[in-house]
Coordinates of C-alpha atoms in Angstrom, one line a residue:
M1 CA -10.6 6.0 45.6
V2 CA -10.5 9.2 47.8
A3 CA -12.4 12.3 47.3
K4 CA -10.3 15.5 47.1
D5 CA -12.8 17.7 49.3
F6 CA -16.0 17.8 51.5
E7 CA -19.4 18.2 49.9
Y8 CA -20.8 21.5 51.2
P9 CA -24.5 22.6 51.6
D10 CA -25.4 25.3 49.3
R11 CA -27.8 27.4 51.3
D12 CA -28.1 29.9 48.5
Q13 CA -29.9 27.5 46.3
A14 CA -33.6 28.5 45.6
F15 CA -36.2 25.8 45.8
L16 CA -39.7 25.7 44.6
L17 CA -41.7 23.9 47.3
P18 CA -44.8 22.0 46.1
P19 CA -47.9 24.5 46.0
D20 CA -50.1 21.8 47.6
M21 CA -49.5 21.2 51.5
R22 CA -50.5 17.5 51.0
E23 CA -47.3 17.0 49.1
W24 CA -45.1 18.2 51.9
L25 CA -45.5 14.9 53.8
P26 CA -45.7 11.1 52.7
E27 CA -49.3 9.8 52.3
G28 CA -48.9 7.4 55.4
H29 CA -48.0 10.2 57.8
L30 CA -49.5 10.2 61.3
V31 CA -50.6 13.9 60.6
W32 CA -53.1 12.8 57.9
L33 CA -54.7 10.3 60.2
V34 CA -55.0 12.9 63.0
I35 CA -56.5 15.5 60.5
D36 CA -59.0 13.1 58.9
T37 CA -60.1 11.6 62.3
V38 CA -60.8 15.0 63.9
A39 CA -62.8 16.0 60.7
A40 CA -64.9 13.0 61.1
L41 CA -65.8 13.5 64.7
D42 CA -68.7 15.3 66.3
L43 CA -67.1 18.4 67.5
T44 CA -70.2 20.2 68.9
S45 CA -68.8 20.3 72.4
F46 CA -65.8 22.2 71.2
R47 CA -67.6 24.5 68.8
K48 CA -70.5 25.6 71.1
R49 CA -68.2 27.9 73.1
A50 CA -67.2 30.0 70.1
K51 CA -69.3 33.1 69.6
L52 CA -69.7 33.9 66.0
G53 CA -71.8 36.3 63.9
G54 CA -70.1 39.5 65.1
V55 CA -67.8 41.7 63.4
G56 CA -64.6 41.0 65.4
R57 CA -61.8 38.9 64.5
A58 CA -62.6 35.3 63.6
P59 CA -61.5 32.5 66.2
L60 CA -59.3 29.7 65.0
D61 CA -61.2 26.6 64.0
P62 CA -61.6 24.2 67.1
A63 CA -61.0 21.3 64.7
M64 CA -57.4 22.7 64.0
L65 CA -56.7 23.4 67.5
L66 CA -57.8 19.9 68.5
A67 CA -55.7 18.2 65.8
L68 CA -52.8 20.3 67.2
L69 CA -53.1 19.1 70.6
I70 CA -53.6 15.4 69.5
Y71 CA -50.5 15.5 67.1
A72 CA -48.3 17.4 69.8
Y73 CA -49.2 14.9 72.5
A74 CA -48.4 11.9 70.2
H75 CA -45.0 13.4 70.1
G76 CA -44.5 14.1 73.9
Q77 CA -45.0 17.8 73.4
R78 CA -47.6 19.4 76.0
S79 CA -46.1 22.8 76.5
S80 CA -48.4 25.4 74.5
R81 CA -45.3 27.6 74.0
Q82 CA -43.4 24.8 72.6
I83 CA -46.4 23.8 70.4
E84 CA -46.2 27.3 69.1
R85 CA -42.5 27.1 68.3
L86 CA -43.1 23.9 66.4
C87 CA -45.9 25.5 64.3
E88 CA -43.3 27.8 62.9
T89 CA -40.4 25.2 62.3
D90 CA -41.9 21.7 61.9
V91 CA -43.6 20.8 58.6
A92 CA -46.2 18.5 60.3
F93 CA -47.4 21.2 62.6
K94 CA -47.2 23.8 59.6
V95 CA -49.6 21.5 57.8
I96 CA -51.9 21.2 60.7
C97 CA -52.4 24.8 61.3
G98 CA -52.1 25.9 57.7
N99 CA -48.9 27.7 58.1
N100 CA -50.7 30.0 60.4
P101 CA -49.3 29.4 63.9
P102 CA -51.6 30.0 66.8
D103 CA -50.5 32.0 69.8
H104 CA -49.6 29.7 72.8
T105 CA -52.2 31.5 75.0
V106 CA -54.9 30.4 72.4
I107 CA -53.6 26.7 72.7
A108 CA -53.7 26.9 76.4
R109 CA -57.0 28.4 76.8
F110 CA -58.6 25.8 74.4
R111 CA -57.1 22.9 76.5
S112 CA -58.3 24.5 79.6
A113 CA -61.9 25.1 78.3
H114 CA -62.8 21.8 77.2
D115 CA -62.2 19.2 80.1
E116 CA -65.6 17.7 79.7
A117 CA -65.3 17.5 75.9
F118 CA -62.1 15.5 76.1
A119 CA -64.2 12.7 77.7
E120 CA -66.6 12.8 74.9
L121 CA -63.6 12.7 72.5
F122 CA -62.1 9.7 74.2
T123 CA -65.5 7.9 73.7
Q124 CA -65.7 8.7 70.0
V125 CA -62.1 7.6 69.3
L126 CA -62.7 4.5 71.3
R127 CA -65.7 3.8 68.8
L128 CA -63.3 4.3 65.9
C129 CA -60.8 1.9 67.3
A130 CA -63.3 -0.8 67.8
S131 CA -64.7 -0.3 64.2
Q132 CA -61.1 -0.9 62.9
G133 CA -61.0 -4.4 64.7
L134 CA -59.2 -3.2 67.8
G135 CA -60.2 -4.1 71.3
R136 CA -59.8 -7.7 72.4
F137 CA -61.8 -7.8 75.5
G138 CA -61.1 -11.5 76.3
V139 CA -58.5 -10.1 79.0
V140 CA -58.9 -6.7 80.4
A141 CA -56.4 -5.5 83.0
I142 CA -57.1 -2.7 85.5
D143 CA -54.1 -0.9 87.1
G144 CA -53.2 2.6 88.5
T145 CA -50.3 4.8 88.1
K146 CA -49.5 8.0 90.3
I147 CA -49.0 11.0 88.2
A148 CA -47.7 14.3 89.8
A149 CA -50.0 17.4 90.2
D150 CA -49.0 21.0 89.4
A151 CA -48.2 21.5 93.2
S152 CA -45.4 21.4 95.7
K153 CA -45.1 18.7 98.3
Q154 CA -44.0 21.5 100.7
M155 CA -47.4 23.3 100.5
N156 CA -49.2 20.5 102.5
R157 CA -50.6 21.9 105.7
S158 CA -52.6 20.4 108.6
E159 CA -56.1 21.6 109.5
D160 CA -54.7 23.5 112.5
S161 CA -51.9 25.2 110.5
L162 CA -54.4 26.1 107.8
R163 CA -56.8 27.7 110.3
A164 CA -54.0 29.7 112.0
E165 CA -52.8 30.8 108.4
A166 CA -56.4 32.1 107.6
T167 CA -56.7 33.7 110.9
R168 CA -53.3 35.5 110.5
I169 CA -54.2 36.7 106.9
L170 CA -57.5 38.0 108.2
A171 CA -55.9 39.8 111.2
E172 CA -53.4 41.2 108.9
A173 CA -55.9 42.5 106.4
A174 CA -58.0 44.1 109.2
A175 CA -54.7 45.8 110.8
V176 CA -53.9 47.1 107.2
D177 CA -57.5 48.4 106.7
A178 CA -57.4 49.9 110.2
A179 CA -54.0 51.6 109.6
E180 CA -55.3 53.0 106.3
D181 CA -58.5 54.3 107.8
A182 CA -56.4 56.2 110.4
E183 CA -54.1 57.5 107.8
F184 CA -56.4 58.2 104.9
G185 CA -59.9 58.5 106.3
D186 CA -62.4 57.9 103.5
A187 CA -59.7 58.5 100.9
R188 CA -58.1 55.7 98.8
G189 CA -54.5 54.9 100.0
D190 CA -52.1 52.6 98.6
E191 CA -52.7 48.9 97.3
L192 CA -52.8 46.3 99.7
P193 CA -50.0 43.7 99.5
P194 CA -50.4 41.3 96.8
E195 CA -51.0 38.2 99.2
L196 CA -53.9 40.2 100.5
A197 CA -55.3 42.0 97.4
D198 CA -55.4 39.1 95.0
P199 CA -58.7 37.0 95.9
T200 CA -57.4 34.3 93.6
T201 CA -54.1 33.5 95.6
R202 CA -53.6 32.1 99.2
A203 CA -56.5 33.1 101.1
A204 CA -58.9 31.4 98.6
R205 CA -56.7 28.4 98.3
I206 CA -56.6 28.1 102.1
R207 CA -60.5 28.3 102.2
E208 CA -60.7 25.5 99.5
A209 CA -58.1 23.4 101.5
L210 CA -60.1 23.8 104.8
T211 CA -63.3 22.9 102.8
Q212 CA -61.6 19.6 101.5
I213 CA -60.4 18.6 105.0
E214 CA -63.9 19.2 106.4
A215 CA -65.6 16.9 103.7
E216 CA -63.1 14.3 104.3
K217 CA -63.6 14.3 108.1
A218 CA -67.3 14.1 107.4
A219 CA -66.9 11.3 105.1
E220 CA -64.7 9.3 107.4
T221 CA -67.1 9.7 110.3
E222 CA -70.0 8.5 108.1
A223 CA -67.7 5.4 107.0
N224 CA -67.0 4.6 110.8
M225 CA -70.7 4.8 111.5
A226 CA -71.5 2.4 108.5
A227 CA -68.8 -0.1 109.4
S228 CA -70.3 -0.2 113.1
N229 CA -73.8 -0.8 111.9
I230 CA -74.7 -3.2 114.5
E231 CA -78.5 -3.6 113.4
G232 CA -77.4 -4.6 110.0
F233 CA -75.1 -7.3 111.2
D234 CA -77.9 -8.6 113.5
A235 CA -80.2 -9.0 110.6
R236 CA -77.6 -10.8 108.4
I237 CA -76.7 -13.2 111.4
A238 CA -80.3 -13.9 111.7
K239 CA -80.6 -14.9 108.1
S240 CA -77.4 -16.8 108.4
R241 CA -78.7 -18.8 111.4
Q242 CA -81.9 -19.6 109.7
R243 CA -79.8 -20.9 106.6
L244 CA -77.5 -23.1 108.9
E245 CA -80.7 -24.5 110.6
R246 CA -82.5 -25.2 107.3
V247 CA -79.4 -26.9 105.8
T248 CA -78.6 -28.9 108.9
A249 CA -82.3 -30.2 109.0
E250 CA -82.1 -31.1 105.3
V251 CA -79.0 -33.0 105.7
T252 CA -80.0 -34.7 109.0
T253 CA -83.3 -36.0 107.5
R254 CA -81.6 -37.3 104.5
W255 CA -78.9 -39.1 106.7
E256 CA -81.7 -40.5 109.1
R257 CA -83.7 -42.0 106.2
R258 CA -80.8 -43.7 104.6
T259 CA -79.6 -44.9 107.8
A260 CA -83.3 -46.4 108.6
R261 CA -83.4 -48.0 105.1
E262 CA -80.1 -49.8 105.7
A263 CA -81.0 -51.0 109.0
E264 CA -84.3 -52.3 107.7
S265 CA -82.8 -54.1 104.7
G266 CA -79.5 -55.2 106.3
R267 CA -77.4 -54.0 103.4
R268 CA -75.8 -50.9 102.3
S269 CA -77.7 -48.5 99.9
P270 CA -76.3 -48.1 96.5
G271 CA -74.7 -44.8 95.7
R272 CA -72.1 -42.6 97.4
R273 CA -72.3 -43.1 101.2
P274 CA -73.3 -39.6 102.8
V275 CA -71.2 -38.3 105.6
P276 CA -72.7 -37.3 108.9
P277 CA -74.4 -33.9 109.2
Q278 CA -71.7 -32.3 111.0
A279 CA -69.2 -33.2 108.3
D280 CA -71.4 -32.3 105.5
S281 CA -69.8 -29.6 103.1
R282 CA -73.2 -27.5 103.1
V283 CA -73.4 -27.5 106.9
R284 CA -69.8 -26.6 107.2
S285 CA -70.1 -23.7 104.8
A286 CA -73.3 -22.4 106.6
Q287 CA -71.6 -22.7 109.9
A288 CA -68.4 -20.8 108.7
S289 CA -70.5 -18.1 107.3
L290 CA -72.3 -17.6 110.5
E291 CA -69.1 -17.6 112.4
R292 CA -67.5 -14.9 110.2
L293 CA -70.7 -12.7 110.6
T294 CA -70.6 -13.2 114.2
D295 CA -66.9 -12.1 114.4
R296 CA -67.4 -9.2 112.2
R297 CA -70.4 -8.0 114.4
A298 CA -68.1 -8.2 117.4
R299 CA -65.3 -6.1 115.8
A300 CA -68.0 -3.6 114.7
A301 CA -69.3 -3.4 118.3
A302 CA -65.9 -2.9 119.7
R303 CA -65.3 -0.1 117.1
A304 CA -68.5 1.6 118.2
A305 CA -67.6 1.4 121.9
R306 CA -64.5 3.3 121.7
P307 CA -64.3 7.0 120.9
T308 CA -64.0 8.0 117.2
R309 CA -60.3 9.2 116.5
M310 CA -59.9 11.0 113.2
R311 CA -56.7 10.8 111.3
S312 CA -54.7 14.0 110.9
T313 CA -55.9 15.1 107.6
R314 CA -53.8 17.6 105.5
A315 CA -54.4 19.5 102.3
N316 CA -52.2 21.4 99.7
T317 CA -52.7 25.0 99.5
T318 CA -51.3 25.0 95.9
D319 CA -53.6 22.3 94.5
P320 CA -56.2 21.3 97.2
D321 CA -57.5 18.4 95.2
S322 CA -54.1 16.7 95.2
R323 CA -52.8 14.4 97.8
L324 CA -49.4 13.2 99.0
L325 CA -49.1 9.7 97.5
P326 CA -46.6 7.0 98.0
V327 CA -44.5 5.9 95.2
K328 CA -41.4 3.8 94.6
G329 CA -38.6 5.7 96.3
G330 CA -40.8 8.2 98.3
F331 CA -43.8 10.4 97.8
I332 CA -45.2 12.7 95.1
Q333 CA -47.9 15.5 95.4
G334 CA -50.3 14.1 92.8
F335 CA -53.2 11.9 91.6
N336 CA -54.0 8.3 91.2
A337 CA -54.7 7.6 87.4
Q338 CA -56.7 4.3 86.8
L339 CA -56.7 2.7 83.3
A340 CA -58.5 -0.3 82.0
V341 CA -56.6 -1.8 79.0
T342 CA -57.6 -4.7 76.7
A343 CA -55.3 -7.7 75.5
D344 CA -54.1 -5.6 72.4
Q345 CA -53.3 -2.4 74.6
L346 CA -56.4 -0.4 73.9
I347 CA -57.6 1.8 76.7
T348 CA -61.3 1.4 77.3
A349 CA -61.8 3.4 80.5
V350 CA -59.9 5.9 82.7
S351 CA -60.6 7.6 86.0
L352 CA -58.4 10.0 88.3
S353 CA -58.7 9.9 92.2
N354 CA -56.7 11.4 95.0
L355 CA -56.7 8.2 97.0
A356 CA -53.4 6.3 97.5
N357 CA -55.1 3.0 97.8
D358 CA -56.4 1.2 94.5
T359 CA -59.0 -0.9 96.4
D360 CA -62.0 1.3 96.0
Q361 CA -61.3 1.8 92.3
F362 CA -61.8 -1.7 91.0
I363 CA -65.5 -1.8 91.0
P364 CA -66.0 1.7 89.4
M365 CA -63.5 0.7 86.7
M366 CA -65.2 -2.5 86.2
H367 CA -68.6 -0.7 85.6
A368 CA -66.9 1.9 83.3
T369 CA -65.5 -0.8 81.1
E370 CA -69.0 -2.6 80.9
A371 CA -70.6 0.7 80.0
A372 CA -67.9 1.2 77.3
I373 CA -68.6 -2.3 75.9
A374 CA -72.3 -1.5 75.9
D375 CA -71.7 1.7 74.0
L376 CA -69.5 -0.1 71.5
A377 CA -72.1 -2.8 70.9
Q378 CA -74.5 -0.1 69.8
S379 CA -72.2 1.8 67.4
T380 CA -70.5 -1.2 65.8
D381 CA -71.6 -4.6 64.4
R382 CA -69.2 -6.7 66.4
D383 CA -70.4 -9.7 68.3
D384 CA -67.2 -10.3 70.4
L385 CA -67.5 -7.5 72.7
A386 CA -67.5 -9.2 76.1
I387 CA -65.3 -9.4 79.0
G388 CA -63.5 -12.7 79.4
V389 CA -61.7 -12.1 82.6
L390 CA -60.4 -8.9 84.5
L391 CA -56.9 -8.7 86.0
A392 CA -55.7 -6.8 88.9
D393 CA -52.7 -6.7 91.0
A394 CA -52.8 -7.1 94.8
G395 CA -53.7 -3.4 95.4
Y396 CA -57.2 -4.3 94.5
F397 CA -57.5 -7.4 96.6
S398 CA -60.5 -7.2 99.1
E399 CA -63.6 -9.4 99.6
A400 CA -65.8 -6.7 98.3
N401 CA -64.1 -6.6 94.9
L402 CA -63.8 -10.6 94.8
T403 CA -67.7 -11.0 95.4
A404 CA -69.1 -8.0 93.5
E405 CA -71.5 -8.9 90.6
G406 CA -69.8 -8.7 87.3
P407 CA -67.3 -10.6 84.9
D408 CA -65.0 -13.2 86.0
R409 CA -61.8 -11.7 87.6
L410 CA -58.3 -12.6 88.8
I411 CA -56.8 -10.5 91.6
A412 CA -53.4 -11.2 93.0
A413 CA -53.3 -11.7 96.6
G414 CA -49.5 -10.6 97.0
D415 CA -46.8 -9.1 95.1
R416 CA -44.9 -10.7 92.3
R417 CA -42.1 -12.3 94.4
S418 CA -44.7 -13.8 96.9
Q419 CA -46.5 -15.3 94.0
H420 CA -43.3 -16.6 92.5
D421 CA -42.2 -18.2 95.8
S422 CA -45.6 -19.8 96.7
P423 CA -46.2 -23.2 96.0
V424 CA -48.2 -24.4 93.0
T425 CA -51.7 -25.6 93.8
T426 CA -53.9 -28.1 91.9
G427 CA -57.5 -29.0 91.8
E428 CA -60.3 -27.1 93.5
P429 CA -60.0 -25.1 96.6
P430 CA -61.2 -26.9 99.8
P431 CA -64.9 -27.0 100.7
G432 CA -66.2 -24.0 102.7
S433 CA -63.2 -21.7 101.6
T434 CA -63.7 -17.9 101.8
P435 CA -63.8 -15.9 98.5
S436 CA -60.3 -14.7 99.5
A437 CA -59.0 -18.2 100.0
R438 CA -60.5 -19.5 96.7
M439 CA -58.9 -16.4 94.9
R440 CA -55.5 -17.2 96.5
H441 CA -55.8 -20.8 95.5
R442 CA -56.8 -20.0 91.9
V443 CA -53.9 -17.4 91.5
A444 CA -51.4 -20.1 92.7
T445 CA -52.5 -22.6 90.1
E446 CA -50.4 -23.0 86.8
E447 CA -53.4 -21.7 84.8
G448 CA -53.8 -18.7 87.2
R449 CA -50.2 -17.9 87.0
A450 CA -50.1 -18.0 83.2
L451 CA -53.3 -15.8 83.1
Y452 CA -52.0 -13.3 85.4
R453 CA -48.8 -12.7 83.5
H454 CA -50.9 -11.2 80.7
R455 CA -50.8 -8.0 82.8
S456 CA -47.1 -7.5 81.8
S457 CA -48.2 -7.3 78.2
T458 CA -51.5 -5.2 78.4
V459 CA -51.8 -2.5 81.1
E460 CA -48.3 -2.1 82.3
P461 CA -46.7 -1.1 78.9
V462 CA -49.7 1.4 78.4
N463 CA -48.8 3.0 81.7
G464 CA -45.1 3.4 80.4
H465 CA -46.3 4.8 77.2
L466 CA -48.4 7.4 79.0
K467 CA -45.5 8.7 81.0
D468 CA -42.6 8.2 78.5
R469 CA -44.2 8.6 75.0
I470 CA -46.8 11.0 75.9
G471 CA -44.6 12.8 78.7
L472 CA -47.6 12.8 81.2
R473 CA -45.5 12.6 84.5
R474 CA -47.0 15.8 85.7
F475 CA -50.3 17.5 84.9
S476 CA -50.4 20.9 83.3
R477 CA -52.9 22.4 85.2
R478 CA -54.3 22.3 88.6
G479 CA -57.4 20.5 90.0
Q480 CA -58.8 16.9 89.7
E481 CA -61.2 17.9 87.0
A482 CA -58.5 19.5 84.8
G483 CA -56.3 16.5 85.4
L484 CA -59.0 14.1 84.3
G485 CA -59.5 16.2 81.2
E486 CA -55.7 15.8 80.3
L487 CA -55.8 12.0 81.1
N488 CA -58.8 11.7 78.7
L489 CA -56.8 13.6 76.0
A490 CA -53.6 11.4 76.5
A491 CA -55.6 8.1 76.5
T492 CA -57.3 9.3 73.2
V493 CA -53.9 9.9 71.7
L494 CA -52.6 6.6 72.6
N495 CA -55.6 4.8 71.2
L496 CA -55.5 6.8 67.8
L497 CA -51.6 5.8 67.7
K498 CA -52.9 2.1 67.8
V499 CA -55.2 3.0 64.8
H500 CA -52.3 4.5 63.1
R501 CA -50.0 1.5 63.5
L502 CA -52.7 -0.9 62.5
K503 CA -53.1 1.1 59.3
V504 CA -49.4 1.1 58.5
H505 CA -49.2 -2.7 59.2
R506 CA -52.2 -3.3 56.9
T507 CA -50.5 -1.3 54.1
A508 CA -47.2 -3.0 54.5
T509 CA -48.7 -6.5 54.3
A510 CA -51.1 -5.7 51.4

């Protein structure tokens, strides 16, 4: 049977939409969870900036603007102009704003004014997630991902270049002033060129970039001095030598007593036969520790003896906080975002730095996760909030990270290819092994490899969601503080999406 013609839309047909907005969308829609969640949060930090009690136009409710941002980020919309357009065309956005679309400038200013409040928002939503049963802390993975800054790579300048540019601008401004004084006297002449007249543009950014460079140079000098602390090494070597002497004396005394008993009785004493003092594992371990410290002191003394050479420090005149960071296939001008994620992909801690290396981020992220667990323990009645093991890739491998006090950890000693090609180890590591050697041995065991593979189902997918689902491949605003605020908001949205999927699953299986 074949139809005679097409079915055409009748756009002249009049409809009566439900008078209640809550009937415009299904009950399980994400927008209702966002609205209800925001209504249940403590929004004091968002409301305290509003000035009320006057006769002017009433400001828009911060709860509405916050719900609008959360829902927009959940759908990968971060442009304030695009959010404004969606408030006029999309039913869910219409519901959030009550069919009263805010101007894009209001949305942008609200986002830029609450960087610190977004950190509090992240904590509150994390508590909500934990109360719903999310957060399996048996395995917590830490990883970093590079996110581009709102800056150009071409605007990186060395210290000499920045100082020359600052001198040129000052000289040009002085020349313009002198020429105007000669032409106009005390009268006001034409305006200065925009580059010189606007105090918020290039000259101010150059000064900020130079301040960043000077701070980094001072920090590097201090680090070099700390690394060459000969007196500190001498004290540690003295303690290590005392330990070696004490252990050697104990082992030697035990060996001599047993040898004397056997010689007197003419037969071997029962039990495991002790090894000679020079072969005892405790003596060998103490000897190895002393040798390592002696070697480190020699290297530190060599560093202190040669003149300090500073690396060539550069800063960006568009966003002085950002840095040129290596990524797969090249470099980006941006920041290094750090995430700690549980086995069920709940983000428990975030941070943002401009350091290319992840090594110095492990301990702060570990402490941030422990602080989050302590907070959740007070706000929920759960008794399973404890870190089982922390996972991290080779970018975090260092003796300081391996030996720092804290939960058990598994840190890869090489990339995935080298781990796959390395032979499988069994048993315990050799006696007297260094922390690095013990970790390499553990990662190479079947158990270690199986445990490390959990990273591929925890933090790595979350990094992908952050960039692909939220669209956070480039920050919307400049500065590390602004970037951290946006990262907290994006992490909050991802955690809230976990709650929504959990509710949908429970409803479907009920």
